[in-house]
Amino acid sequence: MQKLGSKVIYQIYPKSFFDSNGDGIGDLRGIIQKIDYLKQLNVDMIWFNPFFVSPQKDNGYDIADYKRIDPRFGTMADFEELVAKLKEINVGVMLDMVLNHCSTEHEWFQKALAGDKKYQKFFYLRKGKDGQLPNNWQSKFGGPAWEKFGDSDYYYLHLYAPSQADLDWHNPEVRKELAGVVNFWRAKGVHGFRFDVINVTGKDELLADSTDPIEEKHLYTDTPVVQDYLKELNRNSFGQDEDSVTVGEMSSTTIANSIAYTKPEDHELSMVFTFHHLKTDYKDGEKWTKAPFDFMSLKQILLGWQEEIAQGGGWQALFWNNHDQPWALNRFGDTGKYRVKSAQMLGMAMQLMRGTPFIYMGEELGMIDPDYHSMDDYVDIEAKNAYKMLLDKGYQADEAFAIVHSKARDNSRVPMHWDDSKYAGFSTVTPWLLPTDQDRINVKKELSEGHIFSFYQDLIKLRKSEALIQDGMIKGLLKDDPQIFAYERTLNGQRLLVLCNFYAKSRQLDLPASWVGQTGRVLLANDACAWTEVPTRAEIAPYEAICFKAE
Ligand code: NOJ
Ligand code: CA
């Protein structure tokens, strides 16, 4: 069994990390060239978003060949060299397994289209009903979840883009092929796997109509059979490696399911990504809206999940950012005067909780959403569809644009800022997506005079040196405080207190009675706090973050 609490994982979106051959697209050799940078953070593993052969209709989440590297990212030899070079610095590789669906350009789909019965059973092919689609399910990227299957009477199911056909996991042949994909990469020395939208693989076989969007989700999300599939996949692939690390992407799953998927004795996954905390700036549960975040609900979700999952023996991935989310600094921090302090504060609030932290490339620089002014600047299919949908709903163009600006996935897909040059040192030519804030935020500047990267280094060092952070239980504190996010970690009589101010104004408050008078020291802080004893009452400065250990 892996000691998951001692690990920190870094996420690289290969298309945007570093372009080594001047075509505007990041690539594997670009990552190899930046290994010294990665080494300085001292992370344990890198999760790479997909770089497999793909028509890129959904930026690589539409895979046409699971066992080949897309030439725009490099070759298999580049990949092998990357794995070897990372191994030299003790960094493992986590690959993105997009096994719920494949591209319609995949050989399986093409054979199915050509009439091969075996491969037709790989997909959900259904006849229309009375001139209508097979059911009323909606694609998560907008529009119906069904598309005509060639010129037959059939339709195929796609929960995502029409170019991403859902694979029918009920078919054991499909599951066997997919375990084979995982094993192919294991044989290349890969021990980490991130499973894309893995909890929608057990669709209700009847594929019945739904009465509303919530019920619809229940018809294809977290059905009990998903756990059987995961146990089987574990047994037949990654579970055979002592040191495997796996994470299932489960956007809207429940606490009980998260525990069930990750309890070590059940041999399913190491941990899950859930996104409830990243929906606290949705208005009425709707993503394509613009609203300030709801601090009380953010706090209640993060800490409530932490406590219950710890008690149930499950494990969580801890993260603010990824390639599907606008930057956390724009949402929960400050992009102006307090950019540095709020980035440090968010880093501490997240990383000292119980679980395995994931850091998304650029987060350690305090990157922010790009300053785009036109829909032409965006590339993502989801953003383009959302803009149209908002106009159809009656929004004015400027309102629709403002929403897309704050919610688009392209926000975090912007190329990594290496320096302040025209293309941010990412490429010598116009990149596939334009950087806008590199004059203020870039690696060169951050490493020479910044304070976020070094704070992240300290956070990682702290996790690796404190068993309390790795294994301790967690309890939320000051639950009713409207500004302060606080928790304690405990292990064998040791205690750690974390206090974070989520606002640009200072806060006077009474400290938790169970901590008042406790002596010890501050392990890390982003302000001048030097307590040797926890006071009864204190003033916590704007975006201040304090980690205090009782001694
Ligand atoms: C989740 C991925 O993170 C996202 O980028 C992708 O569009 C969907 N799954 C579909 O694969
Ligand atoms: Ca390139």
Coordinates of C-alpha atoms and ligand atoms in Angstrom, one line a residue:
M1 CA 0.0 0.0 0.0
Q2 CA 1.1 3.5 -0.9
K3 CA 1.5 6.2 1.8
L4 CA -0.8 8.5 -0.1
G5 CA -0.6 11.3 2.5
S6 CA 3.1 11.9 1.9
K7 CA 2.7 12.5 -1.8
V8 CA 2.2 15.7 -3.8
I9 CA 1.1 15.5 -7.4
Y10 CA 1.7 18.2 -10.1
Q11 CA -0.5 18.4 -13.1
I12 CA 0.8 19.3 -16.6
Y13 CA -1.4 20.2 -19.5
P14 CA 1.1 19.2 -22.2
K15 CA -0.4 21.4 -24.9
S16 CA 0.4 24.5 -22.8
F17 CA 3.6 23.6 -20.8
F18 CA 6.5 24.3 -23.2
D19 CA 6.8 24.2 -27.0
S20 CA 10.2 22.8 -28.0
N21 CA 9.8 22.8 -31.8
G22 CA 8.1 26.1 -32.5
D23 CA 4.7 25.0 -33.7
G24 CA 2.8 26.9 -31.0
I25 CA 1.8 23.6 -29.2
G26 CA 3.5 22.3 -26.1
D27 CA 5.1 18.9 -26.4
L28 CA 6.9 16.1 -24.6
R29 CA 10.4 17.3 -25.5
G30 CA 9.4 20.6 -24.0
I31 CA 8.6 18.9 -20.7
I32 CA 11.9 17.1 -20.8
Q33 CA 13.6 20.5 -21.2
K34 CA 11.9 21.8 -18.1
I35 CA 12.7 19.0 -15.8
D36 CA 15.0 21.2 -13.7
Y37 CA 12.1 23.5 -13.0
L38 CA 10.0 20.5 -11.9
K39 CA 12.7 19.2 -9.7
Q40 CA 12.7 22.4 -7.6
L41 CA 9.2 21.8 -6.4
N42 CA 9.9 18.3 -5.1
V43 CA 6.7 16.7 -6.2
D44 CA 6.3 12.9 -6.3
M45 CA 4.3 12.4 -9.4
I46 CA 3.1 14.3 -12.5
W47 CA -0.3 13.8 -14.0
F48 CA -0.3 14.5 -17.7
N49 CA -3.5 15.4 -19.5
P50 CA -3.9 13.2 -22.6
F51 CA -1.3 13.3 -25.3
F52 CA -2.6 10.2 -27.2
V53 CA -3.6 10.2 -30.9
S54 CA -6.6 12.4 -31.1
P55 CA -8.4 14.7 -33.5
Q56 CA -8.5 17.2 -30.6
K57 CA -12.2 17.9 -30.8
D58 CA -12.1 18.0 -27.0
N59 CA -8.4 18.7 -26.5
G60 CA -7.3 15.1 -26.4
Y61 CA -10.2 13.8 -24.4
D62 CA -11.4 12.3 -27.7
I63 CA -8.8 9.5 -28.1
A64 CA -8.4 7.8 -31.5
D65 CA -5.6 5.5 -30.3
Y66 CA -4.9 4.8 -26.7
K67 CA -1.5 3.2 -27.3
R68 CA 0.1 5.9 -29.4
I69 CA 1.5 9.3 -28.8
D70 CA -0.1 12.0 -31.0
P71 CA 2.7 13.2 -33.3
R72 CA 2.0 16.8 -32.4
F73 CA 3.2 16.0 -28.9
G74 CA 6.1 13.8 -29.9
T75 CA 7.0 10.1 -30.2
M76 CA 7.0 7.0 -28.0
A77 CA 10.8 7.4 -27.7
D78 CA 10.2 11.0 -26.3
F79 CA 7.7 9.5 -23.8
E80 CA 10.1 6.8 -22.7
E81 CA 12.9 9.3 -22.3
L82 CA 10.5 11.5 -20.2
V83 CA 9.6 8.6 -17.9
A84 CA 13.3 7.8 -17.5
K85 CA 14.4 11.3 -16.8
L86 CA 11.6 11.8 -14.3
K87 CA 12.5 8.6 -12.6
E88 CA 16.1 9.9 -12.1
I89 CA 14.6 12.6 -9.9
N90 CA 12.2 10.2 -8.2
V91 CA 9.1 11.5 -9.9
G92 CA 6.4 9.1 -11.1
V93 CA 4.1 9.5 -14.1
M94 CA 0.3 9.5 -13.9
L95 CA -1.5 9.1 -17.2
D96 CA -5.0 10.2 -18.1
M97 CA -7.2 7.3 -19.0
V98 CA -10.3 8.4 -20.9
L99 CA -12.1 5.1 -20.9
N100 CA -15.7 6.2 -20.7
H101 CA -15.7 7.2 -24.4
C102 CA -13.4 7.2 -27.4
S103 CA -13.1 9.3 -30.4
T104 CA -15.4 8.5 -33.3
E105 CA -12.1 8.3 -35.3
H106 CA -11.0 5.3 -33.1
E107 CA -10.7 2.1 -35.0
W108 CA -13.4 0.5 -32.9
F109 CA -16.0 3.1 -33.9
Q110 CA -14.9 3.0 -37.5
K111 CA -15.2 -0.8 -37.7
A112 CA -18.6 -0.5 -36.0
L113 CA -19.7 2.0 -38.7
A114 CA -18.4 -0.3 -41.4
G115 CA -20.8 -3.0 -40.1
D116 CA -18.6 -5.1 -37.8
K117 CA -21.1 -6.6 -35.3
K118 CA -18.4 -7.2 -32.6
Y119 CA -17.5 -3.5 -32.5
Q120 CA -21.1 -2.3 -32.8
K121 CA -21.5 -3.9 -29.3
F122 CA -18.7 -1.6 -28.1
F123 CA -21.0 1.4 -28.2
Y124 CA -24.6 2.3 -27.2
L125 CA -26.4 2.0 -30.5
R126 CA -30.1 2.4 -30.2
K127 CA -33.0 3.0 -32.7
G128 CA -35.0 6.2 -32.5
K129 CA -38.4 6.0 -31.0
D130 CA -41.4 7.2 -33.1
G131 CA -39.2 9.5 -35.1
Q132 CA -37.5 10.8 -32.0
L133 CA -34.1 10.2 -30.4
P134 CA -33.7 7.0 -28.3
N135 CA -34.1 9.0 -25.1
N136 CA -34.1 12.6 -23.9
W137 CA -30.6 12.7 -22.3
Q138 CA -28.6 15.8 -22.9
S139 CA -24.9 16.0 -23.7
K140 CA -22.8 17.7 -21.1
F141 CA -21.5 20.0 -23.7
G142 CA -25.0 21.1 -24.8
G143 CA -27.5 19.6 -27.2
P144 CA -28.9 16.0 -27.2
A145 CA -26.7 13.1 -26.2
W146 CA -27.5 11.1 -29.4
E147 CA -26.1 11.4 -32.8
K148 CA -27.0 9.5 -36.0
F149 CA -24.9 6.4 -36.5
G150 CA -23.8 6.7 -40.2
D151 CA -26.8 6.4 -42.4
S152 CA -28.4 3.6 -40.4
D153 CA -31.6 3.8 -38.3
Y154 CA -29.5 3.9 -35.2
Y155 CA -28.1 6.6 -33.0
Y156 CA -25.0 6.4 -30.8
L157 CA -24.8 7.8 -27.3
H158 CA -22.3 10.6 -26.4
L159 CA -22.5 12.1 -23.0
Y160 CA -19.9 14.6 -24.1
A161 CA -19.2 15.9 -27.7
P162 CA -20.6 14.1 -30.7
S163 CA -17.0 13.1 -31.5
Q164 CA -16.8 11.2 -28.2
A165 CA -18.8 8.0 -28.4
D166 CA -19.6 6.4 -25.0
L167 CA -18.2 2.9 -24.7
D168 CA -20.5 0.2 -23.4
W169 CA -18.9 -1.1 -20.3
H170 CA -21.6 -3.7 -19.8
N171 CA -19.8 -5.6 -22.5
P172 CA -16.9 -7.6 -20.9
E173 CA -14.9 -7.4 -24.2
V174 CA -14.8 -3.6 -23.8
R175 CA -13.6 -3.9 -20.2
K176 CA -10.9 -6.3 -21.3
E177 CA -9.7 -4.0 -24.0
L178 CA -9.6 -1.1 -21.6
A179 CA -7.7 -3.0 -18.9
G180 CA -5.3 -3.8 -21.8
V181 CA -4.8 -0.1 -22.3
V182 CA -3.8 0.4 -18.7
N183 CA -1.5 -2.6 -18.8
F184 CA 0.2 -1.3 -22.0
W185 CA 1.2 1.9 -20.1
R186 CA 2.1 -0.1 -16.9
A187 CA 4.6 -2.0 -19.0
K188 CA 6.2 1.3 -19.8
G189 CA 6.8 2.1 -16.2
V190 CA 3.7 4.1 -15.5
H191 CA 2.2 3.6 -12.1
G192 CA -0.2 6.5 -11.8
F193 CA -3.6 6.7 -13.5
R194 CA -6.3 9.3 -13.5
F195 CA -9.6 7.9 -14.7
D196 CA -11.7 10.5 -16.6
V197 CA -15.4 10.7 -15.6
I198 CA -15.2 7.1 -14.5
N199 CA -18.4 7.1 -12.5
V200 CA -20.6 7.4 -15.6
T201 CA -19.5 4.1 -17.0
G202 CA -22.4 2.1 -15.5
K203 CA -25.3 3.6 -17.4
D204 CA -28.7 2.1 -16.6
E205 CA -29.1 -0.5 -19.3
L206 CA -32.6 0.5 -20.1
L207 CA -31.4 4.0 -21.1
A208 CA -34.8 5.3 -20.1
D209 CA -36.1 8.8 -20.6
S210 CA -35.5 11.1 -17.6
T211 CA -38.0 13.5 -16.1
D212 CA -35.4 16.1 -15.0
P213 CA -31.6 16.8 -15.1
I214 CA -31.1 15.4 -11.6
E215 CA -32.8 12.2 -12.3
E216 CA -31.0 11.9 -15.6
K217 CA -27.7 12.1 -13.8
H218 CA -28.8 9.3 -11.5
L219 CA -29.5 7.1 -14.5
Y220 CA -25.9 7.1 -15.6
T221 CA -23.9 8.3 -12.6
D222 CA -22.6 6.2 -9.6
T223 CA -24.7 3.2 -10.3
P224 CA -23.6 0.2 -8.1
V225 CA -22.0 -1.6 -11.0
V226 CA -19.3 1.1 -11.3
Q227 CA -17.8 -0.4 -8.2
D228 CA -17.7 -3.8 -9.7
Y229 CA -16.0 -2.4 -12.8
L230 CA -13.4 -0.7 -10.7
K231 CA -12.7 -3.8 -8.6
E232 CA -12.2 -5.7 -11.8
L233 CA -10.0 -3.1 -13.4
N234 CA -7.9 -2.9 -10.2
R235 CA -7.5 -6.7 -10.2
N236 CA -6.7 -7.0 -13.8
S237 CA -4.3 -4.0 -14.1
F238 CA -3.0 -1.3 -11.7
G239 CA -3.8 -3.3 -8.5
Q240 CA -0.9 -5.6 -9.4
D241 CA 1.5 -2.8 -8.7
E242 CA 2.4 -2.2 -5.1
D243 CA 3.0 1.5 -5.8
S244 CA 0.1 2.4 -8.0
V245 CA -1.6 5.7 -7.4
T246 CA -5.1 6.2 -8.9
V247 CA -7.6 8.9 -8.9
G248 CA -11.1 8.8 -10.3
E249 CA -12.7 11.9 -11.6
M250 CA -16.2 12.0 -10.1
S251 CA -17.5 15.5 -10.4
S252 CA -20.8 15.2 -8.5
T253 CA -20.5 12.1 -6.5
T254 CA -21.5 11.8 -2.8
I255 CA -19.5 11.5 0.4
A256 CA -20.7 7.9 0.8
N257 CA -19.7 7.0 -2.7
S258 CA -16.3 8.7 -2.3
I259 CA -15.6 6.5 0.7
A260 CA -16.8 3.4 -1.1
Y261 CA -14.6 4.0 -4.1
T262 CA -11.5 4.7 -2.0
K263 CA -11.6 2.5 1.1
P264 CA -8.3 0.6 0.8
E265 CA -9.8 -2.7 1.7
D266 CA -12.2 -2.6 -1.2
H267 CA -9.4 -2.4 -3.8
E268 CA -10.9 0.2 -6.1
L269 CA -9.2 3.5 -6.4
S270 CA -6.6 5.4 -4.2
M271 CA -8.7 8.6 -4.2
V272 CA -11.3 10.7 -6.0
F273 CA -11.6 14.2 -7.4
T274 CA -14.9 15.8 -6.5
F275 CA -16.0 19.3 -7.6
H276 CA -18.7 20.4 -5.1
H277 CA -16.4 23.1 -3.6
L278 CA -15.8 24.5 -7.1
K279 CA -19.5 25.0 -7.6
T280 CA -19.8 27.5 -4.7
D281 CA -19.7 30.4 -7.2
Y282 CA -22.5 29.0 -9.3
K283 CA -25.9 30.8 -9.2
D284 CA -28.7 28.3 -8.6
G285 CA -26.4 25.4 -9.3
E286 CA -25.8 26.6 -12.8
K287 CA -22.2 26.9 -14.1
W288 CA -22.9 29.5 -16.8
T289 CA -23.7 32.3 -14.4
K290 CA -21.6 34.9 -12.7
A291 CA -21.7 35.2 -9.0
P292 CA -19.3 35.8 -6.1
F293 CA -18.4 32.6 -4.2
D294 CA -20.4 31.6 -1.1
F295 CA -17.7 31.4 1.6
M296 CA -20.0 29.6 4.2
S297 CA -20.9 27.0 1.7
L298 CA -17.3 26.5 0.5
K299 CA -16.2 26.0 4.1
Q300 CA -19.0 23.7 4.9
I301 CA -18.4 21.6 1.8
L302 CA -14.6 21.3 2.2
L303 CA -14.6 20.7 5.9
G304 CA -17.7 18.6 6.0
W305 CA -16.4 16.2 3.3
Q306 CA -13.0 16.1 5.0
E307 CA -14.4 15.1 8.3
E308 CA -16.8 12.5 7.0
I309 CA -14.4 10.9 4.6
A310 CA -11.7 10.7 7.3
Q311 CA -14.1 9.0 9.6
G312 CA -15.2 6.6 6.8
G313 CA -11.7 5.7 6.0
G314 CA -11.8 7.1 2.4
W315 CA -9.2 9.4 0.8
Q316 CA -9.5 12.6 -1.2
A317 CA -7.5 14.5 -3.8
L318 CA -7.0 18.1 -2.7
F319 CA -7.1 20.7 -5.4
W320 CA -8.2 24.2 -6.4
N321 CA -7.3 24.2 -10.0
N322 CA -7.2 22.0 -13.1
H323 CA -7.6 22.3 -16.8
D324 CA -11.4 22.4 -16.6
Q325 CA -11.6 25.3 -14.1
P326 CA -11.0 29.0 -14.2
W327 CA -8.2 30.0 -11.9
A328 CA -8.9 29.8 -8.1
L329 CA -7.3 33.1 -7.6
N330 CA -10.0 34.8 -9.7
R331 CA -12.7 33.0 -7.8
F332 CA -11.6 32.7 -4.2
G333 CA -8.7 35.0 -3.9
D334 CA -7.5 38.4 -5.2
T335 CA -5.8 39.1 -8.5
G336 CA -4.7 42.6 -7.6
K337 CA -3.1 43.9 -4.5
Y338 CA -3.3 40.7 -2.5
R339 CA -2.5 38.3 -5.4
V340 CA 0.6 36.9 -3.6
K341 CA -0.9 36.7 -0.2
S342 CA -4.2 35.2 -1.3
A343 CA -2.3 32.6 -3.5
Q344 CA -0.3 31.6 -0.4
M345 CA -3.4 31.5 1.7
L346 CA -5.3 29.3 -0.7
G347 CA -2.3 27.0 -1.0
M348 CA -2.1 26.5 2.7
A349 CA -5.9 26.1 3.2
M350 CA -5.9 23.3 0.7
Q351 CA -2.6 21.6 1.1
L352 CA -2.6 21.0 4.8
M353 CA -5.9 19.1 4.8
R354 CA -6.2 15.3 4.8
G355 CA -5.6 13.9 1.3
T356 CA -3.2 14.1 -1.6
P357 CA -2.6 17.6 -2.9
F358 CA -2.6 18.2 -6.7
I359 CA -1.0 21.4 -7.9
Y360 CA -1.9 22.6 -11.4
M361 CA 0.9 24.0 -13.5
G362 CA 1.2 27.8 -13.0
E363 CA -0.7 27.7 -9.7
E364 CA 2.8 27.9 -8.0
L365 CA 3.2 31.3 -9.9
G366 CA -0.2 32.6 -9.0
M367 CA -1.5 32.6 -12.5
I368 CA -4.8 34.2 -13.3
D369 CA -7.5 34.1 -16.0
P370 CA -6.4 35.7 -19.3
D371 CA -7.6 39.2 -20.2
Y372 CA -9.5 38.2 -23.4
H373 CA -11.8 40.6 -25.2
S374 CA -13.5 38.5 -27.9
M375 CA -15.0 35.1 -28.3
D376 CA -12.4 34.6 -31.1
D377 CA -9.8 34.3 -28.4
Y378 CA -11.4 31.2 -27.0
V379 CA -10.9 27.7 -28.5
D380 CA -12.8 25.3 -26.2
I381 CA -15.9 23.7 -27.7
E382 CA -17.7 24.0 -24.3
A383 CA -17.1 27.8 -24.2
K384 CA -18.3 28.3 -27.8
N385 CA -21.4 26.3 -27.1
A386 CA -22.1 28.1 -23.8
Y387 CA -21.8 31.5 -25.5
K388 CA -24.4 30.4 -28.1
M389 CA -26.6 28.9 -25.4
L390 CA -26.5 32.2 -23.4
L391 CA -27.4 34.3 -26.5
D392 CA -30.3 31.9 -27.2
K393 CA -31.5 32.4 -23.6
G394 CA -31.7 36.1 -24.3
Y395 CA -28.5 37.4 -22.7
Q396 CA -27.0 40.5 -24.4
A397 CA -23.6 39.8 -26.1
D398 CA -21.6 41.6 -23.4
E399 CA -23.3 39.7 -20.6
A400 CA -22.8 36.4 -22.3
F401 CA -19.2 37.2 -22.9
A402 CA -18.7 38.3 -19.3
I403 CA -20.0 34.9 -18.1
V404 CA -17.8 32.9 -20.6
H405 CA -14.9 35.1 -19.6
S406 CA -15.2 34.0 -16.0
K407 CA -16.1 30.4 -16.5
A408 CA -14.3 29.1 -19.6
R409 CA -12.0 26.2 -19.3
D410 CA -9.6 28.0 -21.6
N411 CA -8.8 30.3 -18.6
S412 CA -6.5 27.7 -17.1
R413 CA -5.4 26.2 -20.4
V414 CA -3.4 29.3 -21.3
P415 CA 0.3 28.5 -21.9
M416 CA 2.6 28.5 -18.9
H417 CA 4.3 31.9 -18.5
W418 CA 8.0 31.3 -18.5
D419 CA 9.1 34.9 -19.0
D420 CA 7.7 38.3 -20.0
S421 CA 8.3 38.0 -23.7
K422 CA 5.5 38.2 -26.4
Y423 CA 4.6 34.5 -26.2
A424 CA 5.6 34.2 -22.5
G425 CA 8.7 32.2 -23.4
F426 CA 6.3 29.3 -24.1
S427 CA 6.9 29.3 -27.9
T428 CA 8.6 31.2 -30.6
V429 CA 5.5 31.5 -32.7
T430 CA 1.8 32.4 -31.9
P431 CA 0.7 29.8 -29.4
W432 CA -2.6 27.9 -29.8
L433 CA -4.0 30.0 -27.0
L434 CA -2.7 33.5 -26.1
P435 CA -1.1 34.5 -22.8
T436 CA -1.9 37.9 -21.5
D437 CA -0.4 38.6 -18.1
Q438 CA 3.2 37.4 -18.5
D439 CA 4.7 40.8 -17.8
R440 CA 3.5 40.6 -14.2
I441 CA 3.4 36.8 -13.7
N442 CA 6.1 34.5 -15.0
V443 CA 8.6 31.8 -13.9
K444 CA 11.7 33.9 -14.3
K445 CA 10.3 36.7 -12.2
E446 CA 8.8 34.4 -9.6
L447 CA 12.0 32.4 -9.1
S448 CA 14.1 35.6 -8.7
E449 CA 11.9 37.8 -6.7
G450 CA 8.5 36.1 -6.1
H451 CA 7.0 34.6 -2.9
I452 CA 4.4 32.1 -4.2
F453 CA 6.7 29.4 -5.6
S454 CA 8.9 29.4 -2.5
F455 CA 5.8 29.2 -0.3
Y456 CA 4.6 26.2 -2.3
Q457 CA 8.0 24.6 -1.8
D458 CA 7.6 25.2 2.0
L459 CA 4.1 23.7 2.0
I460 CA 5.4 20.6 0.2
K461 CA 8.4 20.3 2.6
L462 CA 6.0 20.6 5.5
R463 CA 3.8 17.8 4.3
K464 CA 6.8 15.6 3.8
S465 CA 8.2 16.3 7.3
E466 CA 5.0 16.2 9.4
A467 CA 3.2 12.9 10.0
L468 CA 0.4 15.0 11.4
I469 CA -0.2 16.4 7.9
Q470 CA 0.2 13.1 6.2
D471 CA -2.0 10.9 8.4
G472 CA -3.7 13.1 11.0
M473 CA -7.5 13.2 11.5
I474 CA -9.2 16.5 10.7
K475 CA -11.8 18.6 12.4
G476 CA -13.2 21.9 11.2
L477 CA -13.1 24.9 13.6
L478 CA -14.7 28.3 13.8
K479 CA -17.4 26.9 11.5
D480 CA -19.7 30.0 11.9
D481 CA -17.0 32.6 11.3
P482 CA -17.8 34.5 8.1
Q483 CA -14.2 35.1 7.1
I484 CA -11.9 32.5 8.6
F485 CA -11.3 29.0 7.3
A486 CA -9.9 26.9 10.2
Y487 CA -9.2 23.3 11.0
E488 CA -7.1 21.2 13.2
R489 CA -5.2 18.0 12.5
T490 CA -4.5 15.5 15.2
L491 CA -2.3 12.4 15.4
N492 CA -1.2 10.4 18.5
G493 CA -1.6 13.4 20.8
Q494 CA 0.0 15.9 18.4
R495 CA -2.0 18.9 17.2
L496 CA -1.8 21.3 14.4
L497 CA -4.0 24.4 13.8
V498 CA -4.5 26.1 10.5
L499 CA -6.2 29.5 10.2
C500 CA -6.8 31.2 6.9
N501 CA -8.5 34.6 6.2
F502 CA -10.4 34.4 2.9
Y503 CA -11.0 38.2 2.7
A504 CA -9.1 41.4 2.0
K505 CA -10.1 42.8 5.4
S506 CA -8.6 41.9 8.7
R507 CA -10.7 40.0 11.3
Q508 CA -10.7 40.2 15.0
L509 CA -11.9 37.0 16.6
D510 CA -11.9 34.8 19.7
L511 CA -9.7 31.7 19.0
P512 CA -11.1 28.2 19.6
A513 CA -11.3 27.6 23.4
S514 CA -9.5 24.2 22.9
W515 CA -6.5 26.0 21.5
V516 CA -6.3 29.1 23.7
G517 CA -3.1 29.1 25.9
Q518 CA -1.7 26.2 23.9
T519 CA 2.1 26.7 23.5
G520 CA 4.0 25.7 20.4
R521 CA 5.3 27.4 17.3
V522 CA 4.3 28.7 13.9
L523 CA 5.5 26.2 11.2
L524 CA 4.5 28.4 8.3
A525 CA 2.7 31.7 7.8
N526 CA 2.4 34.3 5.1
D527 CA 2.4 37.2 7.5
A528 CA 4.4 38.2 10.5
C529 CA 2.7 35.8 12.9
A530 CA 5.2 34.4 15.5
W531 CA 2.9 33.0 18.2
T532 CA 4.5 30.9 20.8
E533 CA 1.2 30.6 22.5
V534 CA -2.3 30.8 21.1
P535 CA -3.9 34.0 22.3
T536 CA -7.5 34.3 23.5
R537 CA -8.3 37.0 20.9
A538 CA -6.4 37.9 17.8
E539 CA -6.5 40.0 14.6
I540 CA -6.0 38.0 11.5
A541 CA -4.7 40.3 8.6
P542 CA -6.1 40.2 5.1
Y543 CA -5.6 36.8 3.4
E544 CA -3.3 35.8 6.3
A545 CA -2.6 32.1 6.7
I546 CA -1.1 30.5 9.8
C547 CA -0.1 27.0 10.6
F548 CA 0.7 26.5 14.3
K549 CA 1.9 23.3 15.9
A550 CA 1.3 22.6 19.6
E551 CA 4.5 21.5 21.4
Ligands
NOJ1 C1 -13.2 15.5 -17.9 C2 -12.0 16.2 -18.5 O1 -11.2 16.7 -17.4 C3 -12.5 17.2 -19.5 O2 -11.5 18.0 -19.9 C4 -13.2 16.5 -20.6 O3 -13.8 17.4 -21.5 C5 -14.3 15.5 -20.1 N1 -13.9 14.8 -18.9 C6 -14.7 14.5 -21.1 O4 -13.7 13.6 -21.3
CA2 CA 5.5 21.8 -30.2

